[in-house]
Amino acid sequence: ARAAFREQSSAGYDVARALGVGAAGRFLRVGLPLARPAIVAGVAVVMMETVNDFGTVDYFAVQTLTTGIFSVWLQSGNLGGAAQIATCVLVLVVILVTLEKFSRRKSRFFGTARGPRPIEGQPLSGAAAWAASAACFLPFAFGFMLPVLVLLEHAMDARQWAAPGLLRALMHTLGVGGVAAVLTVAGGLFMVYGVRLSGRRLPALLMPVTAIGYAAPGAVLALGILIPLAAFDNAVADAVLRVTGQDPGLILTGSAAALCLAYVVRFFAIAQGTADAALGRVSPSLPMAARSLGRTAGGTLRAVHIPLVRASVGSALLLVFVDCVKELPATLLLRPFNYNTLATRVHEKASLENIAEAAPAALMITLVGLAAVALLARANR
């Protein structure tokens, strides 16, 4: 939503102001409708994140759909029941996304070919300034300051930062998260550009299907990936053994490759949604002009689209990376033996009520997220 509001031109606001529309009216009748696609995408992201969360609700023993999936599958051994619960979540999300798409129908908003004039900020004073400051500070205080202070209190012992396996978990987290983020964003950008380039109706109708993986609970997604990959790994290992007489082991499921694939499928919706929204704001006249000047489809993507959507692509890269760092259910099920990430380390230590050893890894996750947010804020200046 922030990116959508920042990228709006002041032209619409100036016209509304000239027609006598007040500040509240300009926001409700100009700014909000233009930012509606981004806001709805944000609502969908929050909703699916809440449905898919496992670590928090499991620690506080709150029964949700996600904990129900784990209970039905792991404790009762009823895979079909777990799949039915996951299907209910998927159907609900598909219905909501379809209703939103239908409500917008053919509404389209494009930026002008020239550089848009940014909206100038209006300084506040008095009670309005204090109210705005309080509204911004309270989420920061209760959502960041208080938890971090509690973690810092538990992590005061320097020996906890030298605990065995902590540095290795950090390296695993950065490595697998970085690779998965690059693959996810690159795949989302090329897929959206290819669908727009083809102009066919069927690819456009099928493109939202690629985002369903984000709505799938991580445990169910991991199971769906693990079964075919394990069968493929065993078939390859048997073939190599017959030819060479040496057993190569499990290449995909025995390494972090399966984990990277799960992250790509899980967070492809973020990359695809961001790329779709960013490319949708590019005026059609710009790529048409490039093609008329002899540019190929790839050349137009490099020379026109990527420079214009670079900030959005960078934002998607950081968002996917942070989500990969925090992902827990799929990591628990698909990681190789003795392969810990920061998220799995926090879960293991917290499950044993060993908060002191869980605190350093939790703070590292927070620092990684803060670094990504700082880069995101710097890119959106």
CSV table of C-alpha atoms in Angstrom, one decimal:
chain,number,residue,atom,x,y,z
A,1,ALA,CA,0.0,0.0,0.0
A,2,ARG,CA,2.9,2.4,0.8
A,3,ALA,CA,4.5,1.8,-2.5
A,4,ALA,CA,1.2,2.3,-4.3
A,5,PHE,CA,0.5,5.6,-2.6
A,6,ARG,CA,4.1,6.9,-3.2
A,7,GLU,CA,3.9,6.1,-6.9
A,8,GLN,CA,0.7,8.0,-7.5
A,9,SER,CA,0.9,11.3,-9.4
A,10,SER,CA,-0.3,14.5,-7.8
A,11,ALA,CA,-2.3,15.4,-11.0
A,12,GLY,CA,-5.5,13.7,-9.8
A,13,TYR,CA,-5.2,15.3,-6.4
A,14,ASP,CA,-4.7,18.7,-8.0
A,15,VAL,CA,-7.8,18.3,-10.2
A,16,ALA,CA,-9.9,17.3,-7.2
A,17,ARG,CA,-8.6,20.2,-5.1
A,18,ALA,CA,-9.4,22.6,-8.0
A,19,LEU,CA,-13.0,21.2,-8.0
A,20,GLY,CA,-13.3,22.0,-4.3
A,21,VAL,CA,-12.8,18.5,-2.8
A,22,GLY,CA,-11.4,18.5,0.7
A,23,ALA,CA,-8.5,16.4,2.0
A,24,ALA,CA,-10.7,13.5,3.2
A,25,GLY,CA,-12.6,13.5,-0.1
A,26,ARG,CA,-9.4,13.5,-2.1
A,27,PHE,CA,-8.2,10.5,-0.2
A,28,LEU,CA,-11.5,8.5,-0.4
A,29,ARG,CA,-12.3,9.4,-4.0
A,30,VAL,CA,-8.9,9.6,-5.7
A,31,GLY,CA,-6.1,8.0,-3.6
A,32,LEU,CA,-7.9,5.0,-2.2
A,33,PRO,CA,-9.4,3.8,-5.5
A,34,LEU,CA,-6.0,4.1,-7.3
A,35,ALA,CA,-4.3,2.1,-4.5
A,36,ARG,CA,-7.1,-0.5,-4.2
A,37,PRO,CA,-5.3,-3.3,-6.1
A,38,ALA,CA,-2.3,-3.0,-3.8
A,39,ILE,CA,-4.4,-2.8,-0.7
A,40,VAL,CA,-6.4,-5.9,-1.6
A,41,ALA,CA,-3.1,-7.7,-2.3
A,42,GLY,CA,-1.9,-6.7,1.1
A,43,VAL,CA,-5.1,-7.9,2.8
A,44,ALA,CA,-4.7,-11.2,1.0
A,45,VAL,CA,-1.1,-11.5,2.1
A,46,VAL,CA,-2.0,-10.8,5.8
A,47,MET,CA,-4.9,-13.2,5.7
A,48,MET,CA,-2.9,-16.1,4.2
A,49,GLU,CA,0.0,-15.4,6.6
A,50,THR,CA,-2.4,-15.6,9.5
A,51,VAL,CA,-3.9,-18.8,8.3
A,52,ASN,CA,-0.5,-20.4,7.6
A,53,ASP,CA,1.2,-19.4,10.9
A,54,PHE,CA,2.3,-22.4,12.9
A,55,GLY,CA,5.1,-21.4,15.3
A,56,THR,CA,3.2,-18.8,17.3
A,57,VAL,CA,-0.1,-20.6,17.6
A,58,ASP,CA,1.7,-23.9,18.4
A,59,TYR,CA,3.7,-22.3,21.2
A,60,PHE,CA,0.6,-20.7,22.8
A,61,ALA,CA,-1.4,-23.9,22.3
A,62,VAL,CA,-4.1,-22.1,20.2
A,63,GLN,CA,-6.2,-24.3,18.0
A,64,THR,CA,-6.3,-23.1,14.4
A,65,LEU,CA,-6.6,-24.6,11.0
A,66,THR,CA,-2.8,-25.0,10.7
A,67,THR,CA,-2.4,-26.7,14.1
A,68,GLY,CA,-5.3,-28.9,13.1
A,69,ILE,CA,-3.5,-30.0,10.0
A,70,PHE,CA,-0.4,-31.0,12.0
A,71,SER,CA,-2.6,-32.7,14.7
A,72,VAL,CA,-4.7,-34.7,12.2
A,73,TRP,CA,-1.6,-35.6,10.1
A,74,LEU,CA,1.2,-36.2,12.5
A,75,GLN,CA,-0.7,-37.4,15.6
A,76,SER,CA,-3.7,-39.2,14.1
A,77,GLY,CA,-1.9,-40.3,10.9
A,78,ASN,CA,-4.9,-39.1,8.9
A,79,LEU,CA,-3.4,-37.5,5.8
A,80,GLY,CA,-6.7,-37.3,4.0
A,81,GLY,CA,-8.2,-35.3,6.9
A,82,ALA,CA,-5.3,-32.9,6.8
A,83,ALA,CA,-5.7,-32.4,3.1
A,84,GLN,CA,-9.4,-31.7,3.6
A,85,ILE,CA,-8.7,-29.0,6.1
A,86,ALA,CA,-6.1,-27.5,3.7
A,87,THR,CA,-8.6,-27.7,0.8
A,88,CYS,CA,-11.1,-25.6,2.8
A,89,VAL,CA,-8.5,-22.9,3.2
A,90,LEU,CA,-7.6,-22.9,-0.5
A,91,VAL,CA,-11.3,-22.8,-1.6
A,92,LEU,CA,-11.9,-19.8,0.7
A,93,VAL,CA,-8.9,-17.9,-0.6
A,94,VAL,CA,-9.8,-18.6,-4.2
A,95,ILE,CA,-13.3,-17.4,-3.7
A,96,LEU,CA,-12.1,-14.1,-2.1
A,97,VAL,CA,-9.6,-13.5,-4.8
A,98,THR,CA,-12.1,-14.2,-7.5
A,99,LEU,CA,-14.7,-11.9,-6.0
A,100,GLU,CA,-12.1,-9.1,-5.9
A,101,LYS,CA,-11.0,-9.6,-9.5
A,102,PHE,CA,-14.7,-9.6,-10.6
A,103,SER,CA,-15.5,-6.5,-8.7
A,104,ARG,CA,-12.7,-4.6,-10.5
A,105,ARG,CA,-13.6,-6.0,-13.9
A,106,LYS,CA,-12.1,-3.9,-16.6
A,107,SER,CA,-10.8,-1.0,-14.4
A,108,ARG,CA,-7.3,-0.1,-15.4
A,109,PHE,CA,-5.0,2.7,-14.2
A,110,PHE,CA,-1.8,3.7,-16.1
A,111,GLY,CA,0.8,6.3,-15.3
A,112,THR,CA,1.6,9.0,-17.9
A,113,ALA,CA,4.6,8.5,-20.2
A,114,ARG,CA,6.3,11.5,-18.7
A,115,GLY,CA,7.7,11.5,-15.2
A,116,PRO,CA,4.7,12.0,-12.8
A,117,ARG,CA,4.9,14.8,-10.3
A,118,PRO,CA,5.1,13.3,-6.8
A,119,ILE,CA,2.6,14.2,-4.1
A,120,GLU,CA,3.9,16.8,-1.7
A,121,GLY,CA,3.6,16.1,1.9
A,122,GLN,CA,1.5,18.4,4.1
A,123,PRO,CA,3.0,19.2,7.5
A,124,LEU,CA,0.7,18.6,10.5
A,125,SER,CA,0.6,20.6,13.7
A,126,GLY,CA,-1.1,20.6,17.1
A,127,ALA,CA,-3.4,17.7,18.0
A,128,ALA,CA,-3.3,16.2,14.5
A,129,ALA,CA,0.5,15.9,14.6
A,130,TRP,CA,0.4,14.2,18.1
A,131,ALA,CA,-2.4,11.8,17.0
A,132,ALA,CA,-0.5,10.9,13.8
A,133,SER,CA,2.7,10.3,15.8
A,134,ALA,CA,0.9,8.2,18.4
A,135,ALA,CA,-0.8,6.1,15.7
A,136,CYS,CA,2.6,5.4,14.1
A,137,PHE,CA,4.4,4.7,17.4
A,138,LEU,CA,2.0,2.3,19.1
A,139,PRO,CA,2.4,-0.5,16.6
A,140,PHE,CA,6.2,-0.1,16.7
A,141,ALA,CA,6.2,-0.1,20.6
A,142,PHE,CA,4.0,-3.2,21.0
A,143,GLY,CA,5.0,-5.1,17.9
A,144,PHE,CA,8.8,-4.5,18.1
A,145,MET,CA,10.2,-2.7,21.1
A,146,LEU,CA,8.5,-4.8,23.8
A,147,PRO,CA,9.3,-8.3,22.2
A,148,VAL,CA,12.9,-7.3,21.5
A,149,LEU,CA,13.5,-6.0,25.0
A,150,VAL,CA,12.2,-9.3,26.4
A,151,LEU,CA,14.5,-11.3,24.0
A,152,LEU,CA,17.5,-9.1,24.9
A,153,GLU,CA,16.9,-9.7,28.6
A,154,HIS,CA,17.1,-13.5,27.9
A,155,ALA,CA,20.1,-13.2,25.6
A,156,MET,CA,22.4,-11.2,28.0
A,157,ASP,CA,24.6,-14.2,28.7
A,158,ALA,CA,27.4,-14.1,26.1
A,159,ARG,CA,27.8,-17.9,26.2
A,160,GLN,CA,24.4,-18.2,24.4
A,161,TRP,CA,25.8,-16.4,21.4
A,162,ALA,CA,28.7,-18.9,21.2
A,163,ALA,CA,26.4,-21.9,21.4
A,164,PRO,CA,27.2,-24.7,19.0
A,165,GLY,CA,25.2,-24.6,15.8
A,166,LEU,CA,24.1,-21.0,16.0
A,167,LEU,CA,26.5,-19.6,13.3
A,168,ARG,CA,25.9,-22.6,11.1
A,169,ALA,CA,22.1,-22.0,11.3
A,170,LEU,CA,22.7,-18.4,10.3
A,171,MET,CA,24.7,-19.4,7.2
A,172,HIS,CA,22.1,-21.9,6.2
A,173,THR,CA,19.3,-19.3,6.6
A,174,LEU,CA,21.1,-16.7,4.5
A,175,GLY,CA,22.2,-19.2,1.8
A,176,VAL,CA,19.0,-21.0,1.1
A,177,GLY,CA,16.9,-17.8,1.6
A,178,GLY,CA,19.0,-15.8,-0.8
A,179,VAL,CA,18.9,-18.5,-3.6
A,180,ALA,CA,15.2,-19.0,-3.2
A,181,ALA,CA,14.4,-15.3,-3.3
A,182,VAL,CA,16.4,-14.7,-6.5
A,183,LEU,CA,14.8,-17.8,-8.2
A,184,THR,CA,11.3,-16.8,-7.1
A,185,VAL,CA,11.4,-13.1,-8.2
A,186,ALA,CA,13.1,-13.9,-11.5
A,187,GLY,CA,10.5,-16.6,-12.3
A,188,GLY,CA,7.6,-14.3,-11.3
A,189,LEU,CA,8.9,-11.4,-13.5
A,190,PHE,CA,9.4,-13.6,-16.6
A,191,MET,CA,6.1,-15.4,-16.2
A,192,VAL,CA,4.1,-12.2,-15.8
A,193,TYR,CA,5.9,-10.5,-18.8
A,194,GLY,CA,5.4,-13.6,-20.9
A,195,VAL,CA,1.7,-13.8,-20.2
A,196,ARG,CA,1.3,-10.1,-21.0
A,197,LEU,CA,3.4,-10.5,-24.2
A,198,SER,CA,1.4,-13.5,-25.4
A,199,GLY,CA,-2.0,-11.6,-25.2
A,200,ARG,CA,-3.8,-14.9,-24.9
A,201,ARG,CA,-6.7,-15.4,-22.5
A,202,LEU,CA,-5.9,-18.9,-21.3
A,203,PRO,CA,-2.4,-18.0,-19.8
A,204,ALA,CA,-4.0,-14.9,-18.1
A,205,LEU,CA,-6.7,-17.1,-16.6
A,206,LEU,CA,-4.2,-19.7,-15.4
A,207,MET,CA,-1.7,-17.2,-13.9
A,208,PRO,CA,-3.6,-16.8,-10.6
A,209,VAL,CA,-3.3,-20.6,-10.1
A,210,THR,CA,0.5,-20.2,-9.5
A,211,ALA,CA,-0.3,-18.1,-6.5
A,212,ILE,CA,-2.3,-20.8,-4.7
A,213,GLY,CA,0.9,-22.2,-3.2
A,214,TYR,CA,1.0,-19.2,-0.9
A,215,ALA,CA,-2.4,-20.1,0.6
A,216,ALA,CA,-1.4,-23.7,1.1
A,217,PRO,CA,-0.2,-24.5,4.6
A,218,GLY,CA,3.5,-25.1,4.7
A,219,ALA,CA,3.2,-28.6,6.1
A,220,VAL,CA,0.8,-29.8,3.3
A,221,LEU,CA,3.0,-28.1,0.7
A,222,ALA,CA,6.0,-29.8,2.0
A,223,LEU,CA,4.3,-33.2,1.9
A,224,GLY,CA,3.2,-32.6,-1.7
A,225,ILE,CA,6.8,-31.8,-2.6
A,226,LEU,CA,8.4,-34.5,-0.6
A,227,ILE,CA,6.6,-37.5,-2.0
A,228,PRO,CA,7.3,-37.0,-5.7
A,229,LEU,CA,10.9,-35.7,-5.1
A,230,ALA,CA,11.7,-38.7,-2.9
A,231,ALA,CA,10.4,-41.1,-5.6
A,232,PHE,CA,12.5,-39.2,-8.2
A,233,ASP,CA,15.6,-39.3,-6.0
A,234,ASN,CA,15.3,-43.0,-5.3
A,235,ALA,CA,14.9,-43.7,-9.0
A,236,VAL,CA,17.9,-41.7,-9.9
A,237,ALA,CA,20.0,-43.2,-7.1
A,238,ASP,CA,19.0,-46.7,-8.3
A,239,ALA,CA,19.9,-45.9,-11.9
A,240,VAL,CA,23.3,-44.5,-10.9
A,241,LEU,CA,24.0,-47.5,-8.7
A,242,ARG,CA,23.2,-50.0,-11.5
A,243,VAL,CA,25.5,-48.1,-13.9
A,244,THR,CA,28.4,-47.2,-11.7
A,245,GLY,CA,28.1,-49.5,-8.7
A,246,GLN,CA,28.1,-46.5,-6.3
A,247,ASP,CA,25.2,-45.1,-4.4
A,248,PRO,CA,25.0,-41.3,-4.8
A,249,GLY,CA,22.4,-41.0,-2.1
A,250,LEU,CA,19.4,-38.6,-2.2
A,251,ILE,CA,20.4,-35.7,-4.3
A,252,LEU,CA,17.4,-33.4,-3.9
A,253,THR,CA,15.7,-34.5,-0.7
A,254,GLY,CA,19.0,-35.1,0.9
A,255,SER,CA,20.2,-31.5,0.4
A,256,ALA,CA,18.7,-28.0,0.6
A,257,ALA,CA,17.4,-28.2,-3.0
A,258,ALA,CA,14.0,-29.5,-1.8
A,259,LEU,CA,13.8,-26.6,0.7
A,260,CYS,CA,14.6,-24.1,-2.1
A,261,LEU,CA,11.9,-25.6,-4.3
A,262,ALA,CA,9.4,-25.4,-1.4
A,263,TYR,CA,10.2,-21.7,-0.8
A,264,VAL,CA,9.8,-20.9,-4.5
A,265,VAL,CA,6.4,-22.5,-4.6
A,266,ARG,CA,5.4,-21.1,-1.3
A,267,PHE,CA,6.3,-17.5,-2.0
A,268,PHE,CA,5.8,-17.3,-5.7
A,269,ALA,CA,2.6,-15.3,-5.1
A,270,ILE,CA,4.5,-12.4,-3.7
A,271,ALA,CA,6.8,-12.2,-6.7
A,272,GLN,CA,4.0,-12.7,-9.2
A,273,GLY,CA,1.7,-10.2,-7.6
A,274,THR,CA,4.3,-7.6,-7.3
A,275,ALA,CA,5.5,-8.0,-10.8
A,276,ASP,CA,1.9,-8.0,-12.2
A,277,ALA,CA,1.1,-4.8,-10.3
A,278,ALA,CA,4.4,-3.1,-11.3
A,279,LEU,CA,4.1,-4.0,-15.0
A,280,GLY,CA,0.5,-3.1,-15.0
A,281,ARG,CA,1.4,0.5,-14.1
A,282,VAL,CA,3.7,0.9,-17.1
A,283,SER,CA,2.0,2.8,-19.9
A,284,PRO,CA,1.4,0.5,-22.9
A,285,SER,CA,2.8,3.3,-25.2
A,286,LEU,CA,6.3,2.9,-23.9
A,287,PRO,CA,6.9,-0.8,-24.9
A,288,MET,CA,5.0,-0.2,-28.1
A,289,ALA,CA,7.4,2.6,-29.0
A,290,ALA,CA,10.4,0.4,-28.1
A,291,ARG,CA,9.1,-2.4,-30.4
A,292,SER,CA,8.4,0.0,-33.2
A,293,LEU,CA,12.1,1.1,-33.0
A,294,GLY,CA,13.2,-2.5,-33.5
A,295,ARG,CA,13.6,-3.8,-30.0
A,296,THR,CA,12.9,-7.4,-29.4
A,297,ALA,CA,10.7,-8.7,-26.6
A,298,GLY,CA,13.8,-9.3,-24.4
A,299,GLY,CA,15.3,-6.0,-25.3
A,300,THR,CA,12.1,-4.2,-24.4
A,301,LEU,CA,12.1,-6.0,-21.1
A,302,ARG,CA,15.7,-4.9,-20.3
A,303,ALA,CA,15.5,-1.4,-21.7
A,304,VAL,CA,11.9,-0.3,-20.7
A,305,HIS,CA,10.2,-2.5,-18.2
A,306,ILE,CA,13.0,-3.5,-15.8
A,307,PRO,CA,14.2,0.1,-15.2
A,308,LEU,CA,10.7,1.2,-14.5
A,309,VAL,CA,9.8,-1.6,-12.1
A,310,ARG,CA,13.2,-1.9,-10.5
A,311,ALA,CA,12.0,-0.6,-7.1
A,312,SER,CA,9.1,-3.0,-7.1
A,313,VAL,CA,11.3,-5.9,-8.0
A,314,GLY,CA,13.7,-5.0,-5.3
A,315,SER,CA,10.9,-4.8,-2.8
A,316,ALA,CA,9.7,-8.3,-3.8
A,317,LEU,CA,13.2,-9.7,-3.5
A,318,LEU,CA,13.5,-8.4,0.0
A,319,LEU,CA,10.0,-9.6,1.0
A,320,VAL,CA,10.5,-13.1,-0.3
A,321,PHE,CA,13.9,-13.3,1.4
A,322,VAL,CA,12.4,-12.3,4.8
A,323,ASP,CA,9.6,-14.8,4.4
A,324,CYS,CA,12.1,-17.5,3.6
A,325,VAL,CA,14.0,-16.6,6.7
A,326,LYS,CA,10.9,-17.0,8.9
A,327,GLU,CA,9.3,-20.0,7.2
A,328,LEU,CA,9.0,-22.9,9.7
A,329,PRO,CA,6.6,-25.7,8.8
A,330,ALA,CA,8.0,-26.5,5.4
A,331,THR,CA,11.6,-26.2,6.8
A,332,LEU,CA,10.8,-28.6,9.6
A,333,LEU,CA,9.7,-31.3,7.2
A,334,LEU,CA,12.0,-30.8,4.2
A,335,ARG,CA,15.4,-29.9,5.8
A,336,PRO,CA,18.1,-32.6,5.6
A,337,PHE,CA,19.4,-34.3,8.8
A,338,ASN,CA,21.4,-31.9,11.1
A,339,TYR,CA,20.4,-29.0,8.9
A,340,ASN,CA,19.1,-26.2,11.0
A,341,THR,CA,17.9,-22.7,10.1
A,342,LEU,CA,17.3,-19.9,12.5
A,343,ALA,CA,13.6,-20.5,12.5
A,344,THR,CA,13.9,-24.2,13.3
A,345,ARG,CA,16.4,-23.5,16.0
A,346,VAL,CA,14.1,-21.0,17.7
A,347,HIS,CA,11.2,-23.5,17.5
A,348,GLU,CA,13.3,-26.4,18.9
A,349,LYS,CA,14.6,-24.4,21.8
A,350,ALA,CA,11.3,-22.7,22.6
A,351,SER,CA,9.5,-26.0,22.5
A,352,LEU,CA,11.8,-27.1,25.3
A,353,GLU,CA,11.1,-23.9,27.2
A,354,ASN,CA,14.7,-23.0,26.8
A,355,ILE,CA,14.1,-19.3,26.0
A,356,ALA,CA,17.7,-18.3,26.8
A,357,GLU,CA,19.1,-20.4,24.0
A,358,ALA,CA,16.2,-19.5,21.6
A,359,ALA,CA,16.7,-15.7,22.1
A,360,PRO,CA,19.9,-15.2,20.1
A,361,ALA,CA,18.5,-17.0,17.0
A,362,ALA,CA,15.3,-15.0,17.4
A,363,LEU,CA,17.2,-11.8,17.6
A,364,MET,CA,19.2,-12.8,14.5
A,365,ILE,CA,15.9,-13.3,12.6
A,366,THR,CA,14.9,-9.8,13.7
A,367,LEU,CA,18.2,-8.3,12.6
A,368,VAL,CA,17.9,-9.9,9.2
A,369,GLY,CA,14.4,-8.6,8.8
A,370,LEU,CA,15.5,-5.1,10.0
A,371,ALA,CA,18.3,-5.1,7.4
A,372,ALA,CA,15.8,-5.9,4.7
A,373,VAL,CA,13.4,-3.3,5.8
A,374,ALA,CA,16.2,-0.7,5.9
A,375,LEU,CA,17.2,-1.5,2.3
A,376,LEU,CA,13.5,-1.4,1.3
A,377,ALA,CA,13.0,2.0,2.9
A,378,ARG,CA,16.2,3.3,1.2
A,379,ALA,CA,15.1,2.0,-2.2
A,380,ASN,CA,11.6,3.7,-1.8
A,381,ARG,CA,13.0,7.2,-0.9
